[in-house]
PDB file of C-alpha atoms and ligand atoms in Angstrom:
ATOM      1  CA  UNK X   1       0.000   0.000   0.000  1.00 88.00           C
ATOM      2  CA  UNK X   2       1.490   3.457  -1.095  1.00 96.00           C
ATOM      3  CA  UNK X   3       0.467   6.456   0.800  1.00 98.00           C
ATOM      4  CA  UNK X   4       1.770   9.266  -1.255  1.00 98.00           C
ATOM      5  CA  UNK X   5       1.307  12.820  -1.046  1.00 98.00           C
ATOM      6  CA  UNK X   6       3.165  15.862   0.091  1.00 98.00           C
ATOM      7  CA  UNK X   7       3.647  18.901   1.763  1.00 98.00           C
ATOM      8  CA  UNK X   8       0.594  21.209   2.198  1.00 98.00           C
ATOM      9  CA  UNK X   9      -0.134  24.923   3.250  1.00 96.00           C
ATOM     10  CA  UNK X  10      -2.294  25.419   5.955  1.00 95.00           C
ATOM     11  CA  UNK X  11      -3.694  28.558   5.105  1.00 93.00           C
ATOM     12  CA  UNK X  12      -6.893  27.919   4.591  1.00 95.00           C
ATOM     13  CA  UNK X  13      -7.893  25.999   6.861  1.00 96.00           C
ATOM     14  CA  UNK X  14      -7.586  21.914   7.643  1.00 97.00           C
ATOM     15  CA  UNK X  15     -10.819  21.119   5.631  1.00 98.00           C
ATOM     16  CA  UNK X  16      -9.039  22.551   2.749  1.00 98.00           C
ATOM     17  CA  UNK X  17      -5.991  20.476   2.852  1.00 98.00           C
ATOM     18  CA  UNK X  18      -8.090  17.667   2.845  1.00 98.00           C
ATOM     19  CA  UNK X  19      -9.813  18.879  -0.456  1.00 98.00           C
ATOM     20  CA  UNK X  20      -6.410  19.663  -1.795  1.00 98.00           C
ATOM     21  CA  UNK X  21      -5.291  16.585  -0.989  1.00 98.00           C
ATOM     22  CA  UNK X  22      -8.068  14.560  -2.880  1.00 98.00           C
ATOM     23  CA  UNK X  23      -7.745  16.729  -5.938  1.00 98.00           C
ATOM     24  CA  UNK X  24      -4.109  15.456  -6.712  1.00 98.00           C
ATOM     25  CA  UNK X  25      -5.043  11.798  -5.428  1.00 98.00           C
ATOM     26  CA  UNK X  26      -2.690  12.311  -2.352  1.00 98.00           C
ATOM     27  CA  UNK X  27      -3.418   9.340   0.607  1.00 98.00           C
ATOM     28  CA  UNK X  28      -1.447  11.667   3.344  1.00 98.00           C
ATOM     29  CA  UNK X  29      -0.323  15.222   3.427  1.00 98.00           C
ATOM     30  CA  UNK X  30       2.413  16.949   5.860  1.00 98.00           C
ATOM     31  CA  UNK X  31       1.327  20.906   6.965  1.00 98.00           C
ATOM     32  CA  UNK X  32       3.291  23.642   9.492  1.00 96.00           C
ATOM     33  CA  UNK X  33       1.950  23.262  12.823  1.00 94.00           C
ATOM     34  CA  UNK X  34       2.873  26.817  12.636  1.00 91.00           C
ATOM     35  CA  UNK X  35       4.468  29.773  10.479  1.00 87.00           C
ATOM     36  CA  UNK X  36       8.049  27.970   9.975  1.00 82.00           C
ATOM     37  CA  UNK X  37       9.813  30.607  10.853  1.00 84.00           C
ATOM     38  CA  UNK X  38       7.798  30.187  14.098  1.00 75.00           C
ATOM     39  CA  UNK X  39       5.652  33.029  16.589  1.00 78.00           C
ATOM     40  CA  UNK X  40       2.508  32.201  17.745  1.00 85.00           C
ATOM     41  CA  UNK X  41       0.014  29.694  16.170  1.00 86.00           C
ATOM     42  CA  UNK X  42      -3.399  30.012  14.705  1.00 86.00           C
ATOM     43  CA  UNK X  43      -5.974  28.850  16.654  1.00 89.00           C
ATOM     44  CA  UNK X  44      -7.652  25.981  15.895  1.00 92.00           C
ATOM     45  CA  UNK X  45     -11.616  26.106  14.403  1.00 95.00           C
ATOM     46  CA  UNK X  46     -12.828  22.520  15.520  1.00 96.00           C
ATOM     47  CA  UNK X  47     -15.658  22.462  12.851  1.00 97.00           C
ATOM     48  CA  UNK X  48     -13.128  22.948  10.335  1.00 98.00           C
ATOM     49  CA  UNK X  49     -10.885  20.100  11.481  1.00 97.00           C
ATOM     50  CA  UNK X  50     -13.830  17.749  12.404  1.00 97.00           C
ATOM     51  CA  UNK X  51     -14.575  18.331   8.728  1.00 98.00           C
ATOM     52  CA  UNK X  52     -11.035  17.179   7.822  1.00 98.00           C
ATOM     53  CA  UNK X  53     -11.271  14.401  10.045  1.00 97.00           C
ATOM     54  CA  UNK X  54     -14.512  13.209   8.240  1.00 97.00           C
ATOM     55  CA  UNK X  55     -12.995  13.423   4.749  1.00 97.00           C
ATOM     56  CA  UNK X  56      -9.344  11.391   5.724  1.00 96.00           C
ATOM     57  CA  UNK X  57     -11.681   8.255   7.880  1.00 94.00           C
ATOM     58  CA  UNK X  58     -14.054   8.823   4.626  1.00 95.00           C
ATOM     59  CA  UNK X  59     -10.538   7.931   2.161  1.00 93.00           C
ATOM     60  CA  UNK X  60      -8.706   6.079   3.526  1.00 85.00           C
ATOM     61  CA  UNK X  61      -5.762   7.903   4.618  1.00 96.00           C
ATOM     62  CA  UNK X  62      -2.360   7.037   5.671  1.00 97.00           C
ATOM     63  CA  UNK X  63      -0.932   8.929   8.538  1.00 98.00           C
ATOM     64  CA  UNK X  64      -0.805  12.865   8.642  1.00 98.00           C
ATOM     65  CA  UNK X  65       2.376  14.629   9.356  1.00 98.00           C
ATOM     66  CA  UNK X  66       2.941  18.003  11.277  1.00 98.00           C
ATOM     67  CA  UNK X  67       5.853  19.397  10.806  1.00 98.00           C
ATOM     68  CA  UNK X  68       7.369  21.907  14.097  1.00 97.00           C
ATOM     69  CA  UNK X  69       8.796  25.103  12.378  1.00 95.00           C
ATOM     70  CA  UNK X  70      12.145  25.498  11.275  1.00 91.00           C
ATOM     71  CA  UNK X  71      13.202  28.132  14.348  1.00 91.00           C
ATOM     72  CA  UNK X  72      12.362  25.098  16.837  1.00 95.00           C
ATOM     73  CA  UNK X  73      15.864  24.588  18.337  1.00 97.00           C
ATOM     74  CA  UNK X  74      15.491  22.320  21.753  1.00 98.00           C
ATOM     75  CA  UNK X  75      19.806  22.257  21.520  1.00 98.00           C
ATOM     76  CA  UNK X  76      20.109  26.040  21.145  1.00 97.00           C
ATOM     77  CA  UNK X  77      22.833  27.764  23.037  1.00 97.00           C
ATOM     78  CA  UNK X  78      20.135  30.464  24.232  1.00 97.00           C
ATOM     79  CA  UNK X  79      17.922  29.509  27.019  1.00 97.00           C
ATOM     80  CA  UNK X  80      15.459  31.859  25.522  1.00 96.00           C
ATOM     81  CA  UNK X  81      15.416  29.707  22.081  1.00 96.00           C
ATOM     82  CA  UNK X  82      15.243  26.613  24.152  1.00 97.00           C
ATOM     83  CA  UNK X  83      12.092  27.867  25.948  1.00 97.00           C
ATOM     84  CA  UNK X  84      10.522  28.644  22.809  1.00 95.00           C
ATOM     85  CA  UNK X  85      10.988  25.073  21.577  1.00 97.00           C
ATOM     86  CA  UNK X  86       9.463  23.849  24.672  1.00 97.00           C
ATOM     87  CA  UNK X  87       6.645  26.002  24.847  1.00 96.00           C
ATOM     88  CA  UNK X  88       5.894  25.490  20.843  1.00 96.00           C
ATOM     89  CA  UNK X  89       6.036  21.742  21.180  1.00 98.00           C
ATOM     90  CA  UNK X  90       3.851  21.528  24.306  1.00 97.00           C
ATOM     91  CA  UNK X  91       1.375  23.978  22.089  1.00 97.00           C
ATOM     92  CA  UNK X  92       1.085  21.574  18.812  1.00 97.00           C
ATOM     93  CA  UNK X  93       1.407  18.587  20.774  1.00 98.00           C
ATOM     94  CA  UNK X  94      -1.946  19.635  22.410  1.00 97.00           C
ATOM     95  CA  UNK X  95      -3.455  21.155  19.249  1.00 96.00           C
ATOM     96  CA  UNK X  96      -2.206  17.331  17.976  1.00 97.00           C
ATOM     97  CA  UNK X  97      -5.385  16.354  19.664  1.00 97.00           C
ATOM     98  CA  UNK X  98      -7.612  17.377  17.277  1.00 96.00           C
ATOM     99  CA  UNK X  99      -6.396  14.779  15.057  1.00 97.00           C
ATOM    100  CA  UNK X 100      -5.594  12.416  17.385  1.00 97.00           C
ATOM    101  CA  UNK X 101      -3.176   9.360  16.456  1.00 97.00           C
ATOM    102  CA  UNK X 102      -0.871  11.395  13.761  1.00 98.00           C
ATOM    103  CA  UNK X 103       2.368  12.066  13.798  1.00 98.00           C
ATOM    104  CA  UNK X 104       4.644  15.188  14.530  1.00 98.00           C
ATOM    105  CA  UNK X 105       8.015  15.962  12.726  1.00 98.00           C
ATOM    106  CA  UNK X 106      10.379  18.295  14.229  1.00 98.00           C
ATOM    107  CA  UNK X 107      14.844  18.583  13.488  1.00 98.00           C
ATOM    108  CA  UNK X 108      16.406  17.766  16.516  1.00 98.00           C
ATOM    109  CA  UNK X 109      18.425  20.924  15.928  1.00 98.00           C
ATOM    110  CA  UNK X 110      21.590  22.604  15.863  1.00 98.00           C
ATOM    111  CA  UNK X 111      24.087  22.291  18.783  1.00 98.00           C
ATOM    112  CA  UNK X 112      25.711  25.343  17.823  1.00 95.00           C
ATOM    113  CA  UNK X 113      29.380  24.562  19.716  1.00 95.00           C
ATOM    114  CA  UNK X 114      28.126  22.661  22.403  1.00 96.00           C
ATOM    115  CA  UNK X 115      29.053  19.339  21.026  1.00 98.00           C
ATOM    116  CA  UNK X 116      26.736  16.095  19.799  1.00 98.00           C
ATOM    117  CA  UNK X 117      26.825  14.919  23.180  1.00 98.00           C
ATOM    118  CA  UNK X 118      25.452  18.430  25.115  1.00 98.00           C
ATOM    119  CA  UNK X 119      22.831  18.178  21.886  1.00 98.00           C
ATOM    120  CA  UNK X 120      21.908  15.110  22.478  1.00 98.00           C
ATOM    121  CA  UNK X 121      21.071  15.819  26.011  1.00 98.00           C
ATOM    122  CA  UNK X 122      18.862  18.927  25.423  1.00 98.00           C
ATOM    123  CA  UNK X 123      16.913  17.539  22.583  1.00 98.00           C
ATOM    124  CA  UNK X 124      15.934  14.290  25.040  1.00 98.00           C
ATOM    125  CA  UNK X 125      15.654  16.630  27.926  1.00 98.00           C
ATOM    126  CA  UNK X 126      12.769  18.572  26.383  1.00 98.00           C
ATOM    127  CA  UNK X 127      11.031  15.645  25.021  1.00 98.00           C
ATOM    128  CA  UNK X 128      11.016  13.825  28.457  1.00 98.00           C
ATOM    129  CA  UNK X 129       9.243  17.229  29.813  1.00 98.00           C
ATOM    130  CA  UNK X 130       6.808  17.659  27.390  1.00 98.00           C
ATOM    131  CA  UNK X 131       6.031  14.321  26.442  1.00 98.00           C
ATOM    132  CA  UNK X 132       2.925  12.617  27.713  1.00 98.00           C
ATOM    133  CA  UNK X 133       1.802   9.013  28.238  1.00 97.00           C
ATOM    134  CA  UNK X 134      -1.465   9.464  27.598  1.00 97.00           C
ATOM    135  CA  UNK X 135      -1.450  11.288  23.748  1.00 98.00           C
ATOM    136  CA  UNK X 136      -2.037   9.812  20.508  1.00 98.00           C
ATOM    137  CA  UNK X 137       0.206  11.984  18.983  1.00 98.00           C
ATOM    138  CA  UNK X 138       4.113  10.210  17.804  1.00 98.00           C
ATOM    139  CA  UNK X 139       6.509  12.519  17.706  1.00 98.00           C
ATOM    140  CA  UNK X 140       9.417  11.969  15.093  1.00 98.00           C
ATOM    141  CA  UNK X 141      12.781  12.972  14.899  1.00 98.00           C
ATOM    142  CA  UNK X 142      14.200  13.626  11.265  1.00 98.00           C
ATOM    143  CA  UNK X 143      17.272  12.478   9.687  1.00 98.00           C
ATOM    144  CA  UNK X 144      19.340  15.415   8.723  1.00 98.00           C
ATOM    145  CA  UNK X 145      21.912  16.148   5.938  1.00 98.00           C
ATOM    146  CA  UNK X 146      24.429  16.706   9.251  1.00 97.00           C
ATOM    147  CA  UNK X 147      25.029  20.750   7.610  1.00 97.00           C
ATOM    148  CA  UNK X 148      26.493  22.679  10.469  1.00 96.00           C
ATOM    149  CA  UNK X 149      26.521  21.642  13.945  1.00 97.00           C
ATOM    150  CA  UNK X 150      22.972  20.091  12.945  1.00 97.00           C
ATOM    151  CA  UNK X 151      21.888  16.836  15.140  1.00 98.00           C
ATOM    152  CA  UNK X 152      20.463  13.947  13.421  1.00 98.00           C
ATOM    153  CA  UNK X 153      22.767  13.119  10.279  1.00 98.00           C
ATOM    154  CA  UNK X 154      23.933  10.004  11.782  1.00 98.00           C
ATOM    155  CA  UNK X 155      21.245   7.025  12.807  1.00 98.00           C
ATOM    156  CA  UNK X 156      23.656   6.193  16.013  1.00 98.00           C
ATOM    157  CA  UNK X 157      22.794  10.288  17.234  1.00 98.00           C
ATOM    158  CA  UNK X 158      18.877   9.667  16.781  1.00 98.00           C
ATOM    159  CA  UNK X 159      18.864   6.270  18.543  1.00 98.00           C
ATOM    160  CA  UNK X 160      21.033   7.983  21.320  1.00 98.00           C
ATOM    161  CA  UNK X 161      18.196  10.437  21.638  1.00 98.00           C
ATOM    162  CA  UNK X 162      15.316   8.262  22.094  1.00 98.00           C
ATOM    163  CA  UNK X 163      17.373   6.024  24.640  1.00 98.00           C
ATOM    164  CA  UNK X 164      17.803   9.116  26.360  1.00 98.00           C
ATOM    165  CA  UNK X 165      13.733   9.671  27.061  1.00 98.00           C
ATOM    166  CA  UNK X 166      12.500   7.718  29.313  1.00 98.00           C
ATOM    167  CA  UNK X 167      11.120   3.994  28.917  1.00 98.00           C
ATOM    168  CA  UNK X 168       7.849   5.219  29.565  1.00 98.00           C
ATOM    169  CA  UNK X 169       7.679   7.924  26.669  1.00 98.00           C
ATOM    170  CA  UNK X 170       9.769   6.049  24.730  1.00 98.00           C
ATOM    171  CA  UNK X 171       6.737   4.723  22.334  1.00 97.00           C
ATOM    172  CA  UNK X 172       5.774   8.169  21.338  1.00 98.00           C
ATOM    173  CA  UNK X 173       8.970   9.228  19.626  1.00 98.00           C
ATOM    174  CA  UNK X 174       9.704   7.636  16.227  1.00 98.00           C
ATOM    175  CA  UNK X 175      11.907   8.598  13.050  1.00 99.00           C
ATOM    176  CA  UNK X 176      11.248  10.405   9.637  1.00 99.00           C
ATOM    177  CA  UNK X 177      13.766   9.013   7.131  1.00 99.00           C
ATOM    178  CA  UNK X 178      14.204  12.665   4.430  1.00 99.00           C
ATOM    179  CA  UNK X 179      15.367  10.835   1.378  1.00 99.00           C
ATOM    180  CA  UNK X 180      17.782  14.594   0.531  1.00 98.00           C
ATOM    181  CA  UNK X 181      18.530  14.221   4.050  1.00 98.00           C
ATOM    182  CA  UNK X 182      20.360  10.941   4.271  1.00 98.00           C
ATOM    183  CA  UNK X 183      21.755  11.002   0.699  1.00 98.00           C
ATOM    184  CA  UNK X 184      23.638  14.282   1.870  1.00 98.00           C
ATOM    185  CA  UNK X 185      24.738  13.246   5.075  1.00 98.00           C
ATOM    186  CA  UNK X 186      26.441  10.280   3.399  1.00 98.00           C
ATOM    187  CA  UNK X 187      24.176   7.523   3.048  1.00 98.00           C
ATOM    188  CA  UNK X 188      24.048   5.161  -0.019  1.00 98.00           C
ATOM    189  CA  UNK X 189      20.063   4.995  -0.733  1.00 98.00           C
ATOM    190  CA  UNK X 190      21.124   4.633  -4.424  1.00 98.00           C
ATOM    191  CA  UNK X 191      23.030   1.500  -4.574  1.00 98.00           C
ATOM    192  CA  UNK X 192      23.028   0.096  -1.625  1.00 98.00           C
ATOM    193  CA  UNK X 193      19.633   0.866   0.243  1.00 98.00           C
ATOM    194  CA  UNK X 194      19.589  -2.559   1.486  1.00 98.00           C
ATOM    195  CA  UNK X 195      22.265  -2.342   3.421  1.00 98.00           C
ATOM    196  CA  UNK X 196      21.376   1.210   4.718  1.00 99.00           C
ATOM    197  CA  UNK X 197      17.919   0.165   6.049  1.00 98.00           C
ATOM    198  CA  UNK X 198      19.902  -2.958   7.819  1.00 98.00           C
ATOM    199  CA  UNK X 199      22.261  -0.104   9.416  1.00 98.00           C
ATOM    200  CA  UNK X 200      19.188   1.731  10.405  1.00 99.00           C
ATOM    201  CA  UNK X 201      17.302  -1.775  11.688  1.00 98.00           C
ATOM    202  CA  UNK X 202      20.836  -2.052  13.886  1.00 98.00           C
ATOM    203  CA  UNK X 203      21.503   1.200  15.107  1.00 98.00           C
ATOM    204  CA  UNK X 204      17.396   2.478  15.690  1.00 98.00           C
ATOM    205  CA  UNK X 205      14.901  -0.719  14.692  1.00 98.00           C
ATOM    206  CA  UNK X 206      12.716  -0.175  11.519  1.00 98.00           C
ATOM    207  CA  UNK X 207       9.926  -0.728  13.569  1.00 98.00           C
ATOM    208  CA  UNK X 208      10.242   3.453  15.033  1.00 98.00           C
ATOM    209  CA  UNK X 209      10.850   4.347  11.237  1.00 98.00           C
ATOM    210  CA  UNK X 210       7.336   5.655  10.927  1.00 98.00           C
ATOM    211  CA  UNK X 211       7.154   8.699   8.137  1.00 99.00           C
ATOM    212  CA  UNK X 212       9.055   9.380   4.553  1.00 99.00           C
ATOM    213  CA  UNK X 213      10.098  12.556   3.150  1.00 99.00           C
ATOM    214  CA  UNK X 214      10.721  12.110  -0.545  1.00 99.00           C
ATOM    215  CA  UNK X 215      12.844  14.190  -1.875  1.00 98.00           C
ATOM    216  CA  UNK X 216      15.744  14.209  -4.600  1.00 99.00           C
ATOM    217  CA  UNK X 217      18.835  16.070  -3.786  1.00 98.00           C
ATOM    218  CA  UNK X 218      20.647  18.763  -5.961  1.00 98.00           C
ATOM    219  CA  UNK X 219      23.949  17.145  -4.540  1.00 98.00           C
ATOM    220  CA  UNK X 220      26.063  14.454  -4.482  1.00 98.00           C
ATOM    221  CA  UNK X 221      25.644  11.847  -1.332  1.00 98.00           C
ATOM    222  CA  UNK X 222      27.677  13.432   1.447  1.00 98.00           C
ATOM    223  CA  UNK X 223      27.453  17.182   0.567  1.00 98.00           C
ATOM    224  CA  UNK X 224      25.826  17.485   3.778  1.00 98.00           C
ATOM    225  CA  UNK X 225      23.656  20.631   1.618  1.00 97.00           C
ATOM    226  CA  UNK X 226      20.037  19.596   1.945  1.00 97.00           C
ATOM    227  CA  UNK X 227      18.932  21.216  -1.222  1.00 98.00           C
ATOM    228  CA  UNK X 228      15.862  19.335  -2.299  1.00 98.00           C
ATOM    229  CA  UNK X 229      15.191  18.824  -5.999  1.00 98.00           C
ATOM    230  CA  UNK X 230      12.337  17.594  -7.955  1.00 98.00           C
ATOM    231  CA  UNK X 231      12.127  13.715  -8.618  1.00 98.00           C
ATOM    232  CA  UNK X 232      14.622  12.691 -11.160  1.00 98.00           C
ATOM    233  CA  UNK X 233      16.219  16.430 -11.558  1.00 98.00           C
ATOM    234  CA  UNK X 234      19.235  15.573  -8.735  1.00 98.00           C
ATOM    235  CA  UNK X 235      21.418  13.234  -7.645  1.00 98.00           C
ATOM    236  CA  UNK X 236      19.428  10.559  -6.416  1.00 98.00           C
ATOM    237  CA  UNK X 237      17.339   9.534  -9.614  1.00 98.00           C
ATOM    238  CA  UNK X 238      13.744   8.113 -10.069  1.00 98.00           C
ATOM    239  CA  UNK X 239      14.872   5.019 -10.483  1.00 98.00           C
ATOM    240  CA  UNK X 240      16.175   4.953  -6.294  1.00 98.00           C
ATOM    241  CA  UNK X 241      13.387   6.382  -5.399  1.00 98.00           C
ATOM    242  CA  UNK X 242      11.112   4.194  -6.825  1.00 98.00           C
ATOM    243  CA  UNK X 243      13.140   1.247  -5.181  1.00 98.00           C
ATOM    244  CA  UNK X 244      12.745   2.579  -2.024  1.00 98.00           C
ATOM    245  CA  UNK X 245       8.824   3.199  -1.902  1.00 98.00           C
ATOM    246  CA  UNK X 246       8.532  -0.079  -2.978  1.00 98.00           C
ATOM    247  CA  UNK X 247      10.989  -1.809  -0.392  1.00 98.00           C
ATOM    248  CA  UNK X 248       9.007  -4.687   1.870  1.00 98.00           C
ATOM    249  CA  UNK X 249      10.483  -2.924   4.627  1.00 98.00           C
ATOM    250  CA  UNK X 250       8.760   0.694   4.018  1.00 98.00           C
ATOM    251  CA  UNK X 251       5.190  -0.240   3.144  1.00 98.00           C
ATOM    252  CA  UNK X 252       2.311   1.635   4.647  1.00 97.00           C
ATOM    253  CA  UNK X 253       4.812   4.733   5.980  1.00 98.00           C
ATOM    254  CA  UNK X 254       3.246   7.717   5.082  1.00 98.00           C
ATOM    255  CA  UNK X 255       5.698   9.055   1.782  1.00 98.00           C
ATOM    256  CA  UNK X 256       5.424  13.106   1.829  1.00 99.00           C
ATOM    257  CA  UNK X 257       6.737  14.902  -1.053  1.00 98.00           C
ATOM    258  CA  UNK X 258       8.780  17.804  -0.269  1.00 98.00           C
ATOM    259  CA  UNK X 259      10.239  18.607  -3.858  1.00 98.00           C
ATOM    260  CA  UNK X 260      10.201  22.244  -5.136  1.00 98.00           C
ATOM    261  CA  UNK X 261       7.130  22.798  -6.423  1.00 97.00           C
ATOM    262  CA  UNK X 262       5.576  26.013  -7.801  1.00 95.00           C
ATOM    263  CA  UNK X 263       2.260  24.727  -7.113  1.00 96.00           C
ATOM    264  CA  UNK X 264      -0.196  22.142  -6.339  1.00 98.00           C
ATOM    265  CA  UNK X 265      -0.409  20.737  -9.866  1.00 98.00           C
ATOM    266  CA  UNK X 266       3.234  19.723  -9.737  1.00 98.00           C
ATOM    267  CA  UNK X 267       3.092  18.088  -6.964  1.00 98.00           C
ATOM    268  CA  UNK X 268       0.033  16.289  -8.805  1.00 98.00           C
ATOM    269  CA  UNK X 269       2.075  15.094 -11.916  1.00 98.00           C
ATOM    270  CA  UNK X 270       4.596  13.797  -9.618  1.00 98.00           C
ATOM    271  CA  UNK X 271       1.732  12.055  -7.567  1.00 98.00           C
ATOM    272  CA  UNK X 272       1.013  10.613 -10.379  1.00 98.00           C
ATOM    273  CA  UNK X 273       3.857   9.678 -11.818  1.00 98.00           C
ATOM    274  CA  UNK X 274       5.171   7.327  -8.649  1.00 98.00           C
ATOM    275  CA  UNK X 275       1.983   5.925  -8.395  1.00 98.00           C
ATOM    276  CA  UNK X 276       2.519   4.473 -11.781  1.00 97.00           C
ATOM    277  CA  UNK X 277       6.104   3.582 -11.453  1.00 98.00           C
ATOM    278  CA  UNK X 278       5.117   1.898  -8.364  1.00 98.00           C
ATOM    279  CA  UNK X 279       2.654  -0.622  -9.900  1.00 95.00           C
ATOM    280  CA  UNK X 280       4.322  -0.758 -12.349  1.00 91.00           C
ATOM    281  CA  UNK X 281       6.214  -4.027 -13.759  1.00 83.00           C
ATOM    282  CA  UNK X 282       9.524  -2.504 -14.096  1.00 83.00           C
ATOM    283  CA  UNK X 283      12.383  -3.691 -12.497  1.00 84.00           C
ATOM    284  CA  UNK X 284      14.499  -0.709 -11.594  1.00 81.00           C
TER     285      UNK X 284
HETATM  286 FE1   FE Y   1      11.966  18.854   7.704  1.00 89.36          FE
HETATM  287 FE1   FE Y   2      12.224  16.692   5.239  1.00 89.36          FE
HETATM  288 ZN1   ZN Y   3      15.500  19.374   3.847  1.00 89.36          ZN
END
């Protein structure tokens, strides 16, 4: 089962995601929780996500994906930032309600001179205060390209983090693999993604991988960049891609576009397009 579909704006409301969604024959979407570049978020017209709810049980959706903003830094150097990562995730994760058992996406962040290790710490430190047994919501942690002092380009510093929250919360936090993501930090998704998902199964367990980004990359694996390119227009190739939504090991993940699109439409044709190069009888 593929659920493809992509990333989504917000801006109208949830109902209207959902619409957008069905006109490009999406099965999941991903949306901002909040303006990426972060400040205070929208508040949230029930109606309007009851009628969203309605339209994904009504379809047969896979999972939904949040995504924090950008500015969320839970490994910043400033107390002040780390607050606002806090407060922000504590905020969503509650609005998360609305659409109970979905998942939330959020960069572990950017250490910023304090080391992997201080990083590490901070990012598992918020999530153990904010974390709750009791919500539906999964949080995920995504792979990174590893640019900077960014957390998350290795699988060994996202399993650290979720064996630093405790047992009990442990369950809610999962991983999004970003196809760019791992292809710039070094991974070999295009000849060798068997032997990358067996790292992964090693180092984290497939079972926690629970989302996809799906993205090409504009550079070659190891650039550490994250420049996202359309399907087929960077480094990574169709062909990869294809391979990996239709590895045994990834079926059913929610697969969210990300590509640069100038609008809906092309994010459509490249709907489309997988859908039919999934099925399809190709060896690739
Ligand atoms: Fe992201
Ligand atoms: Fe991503
Ligand atoms: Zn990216």
């Amino acid at each position: 089962m593929l659920y493809i579909g992509c990333h989504l704006s917000s801006s109208k409301g949830y109902e209207n995601m959902g619409r957008q969604a069905l006109s490009i024959h999406a099965g999941t979407f991903q949306f901002f929780s909040r303006n990426p570049r972060g400040g205070a978020a929208k508040s949230i017209d029930p109606a309007d996500v009851a009628r969203l709810r309605e339209i994904v049980g009504r379809e047969d959706f896979g999972p939904l994906v949040v995504h924090a903003p950008y500015t969320l830094n839970p490994c910043s150097k400033e107390e002040k930032t780390r607050n606002f990562a806090r407060m922000a995730m504590e905020e969503d994760l509650a609005r998360m309600e609305y659409l109970p058992g979905n998942y939330y996406n959020f960069h572990p962040g950017s250490h910023v001179g304090q080391g992997t290790e201080e990083g590490i710490r901070l990012i598992a430190g918020m999530l153990n205060d904010v974390l709750k047994p009791e919500q539906s919501a999964t949080v995920l942690l995504e792979t990174m390209a590893g640019k900077g002092s960014e957390i998350g380009g290795r699988f060994e510093e996202l399993a650290a983090i979720r064996q630093a929250v405790a047992p009990e919360l442990r369950d809610k936090v999962g991983i999004c693999l970003d196809t760019c993501h791992v292809h710039d930090g070094g991974y070999d998704i295009v000849e060798d993604l068997d032997g990358v998902l067996q790292e992964f199964d090693d180092i984290i367990g497939l079972s926690h991988l629970k989302a996809l980004h799906i993205n090409d990359s504009m550079n070659p694996r190891g650039a550490r960049k994250d420049r996202h390119a359309k399907i087929g227009e960077g480094c990574i190739g169709t062909d990869a891609i294809v391979r990996i939504l239709r590895h045994p090991a990834l079926q059913g993940l929610p697969c969210i576009l990300e590509t640069p699109q100038e609008d809906l439409s092309g994010y459509g044709e490249e709907i489309k397009m997988l859908k039919s190069l999934y099925k399809g009888e190709e060896q690739l």
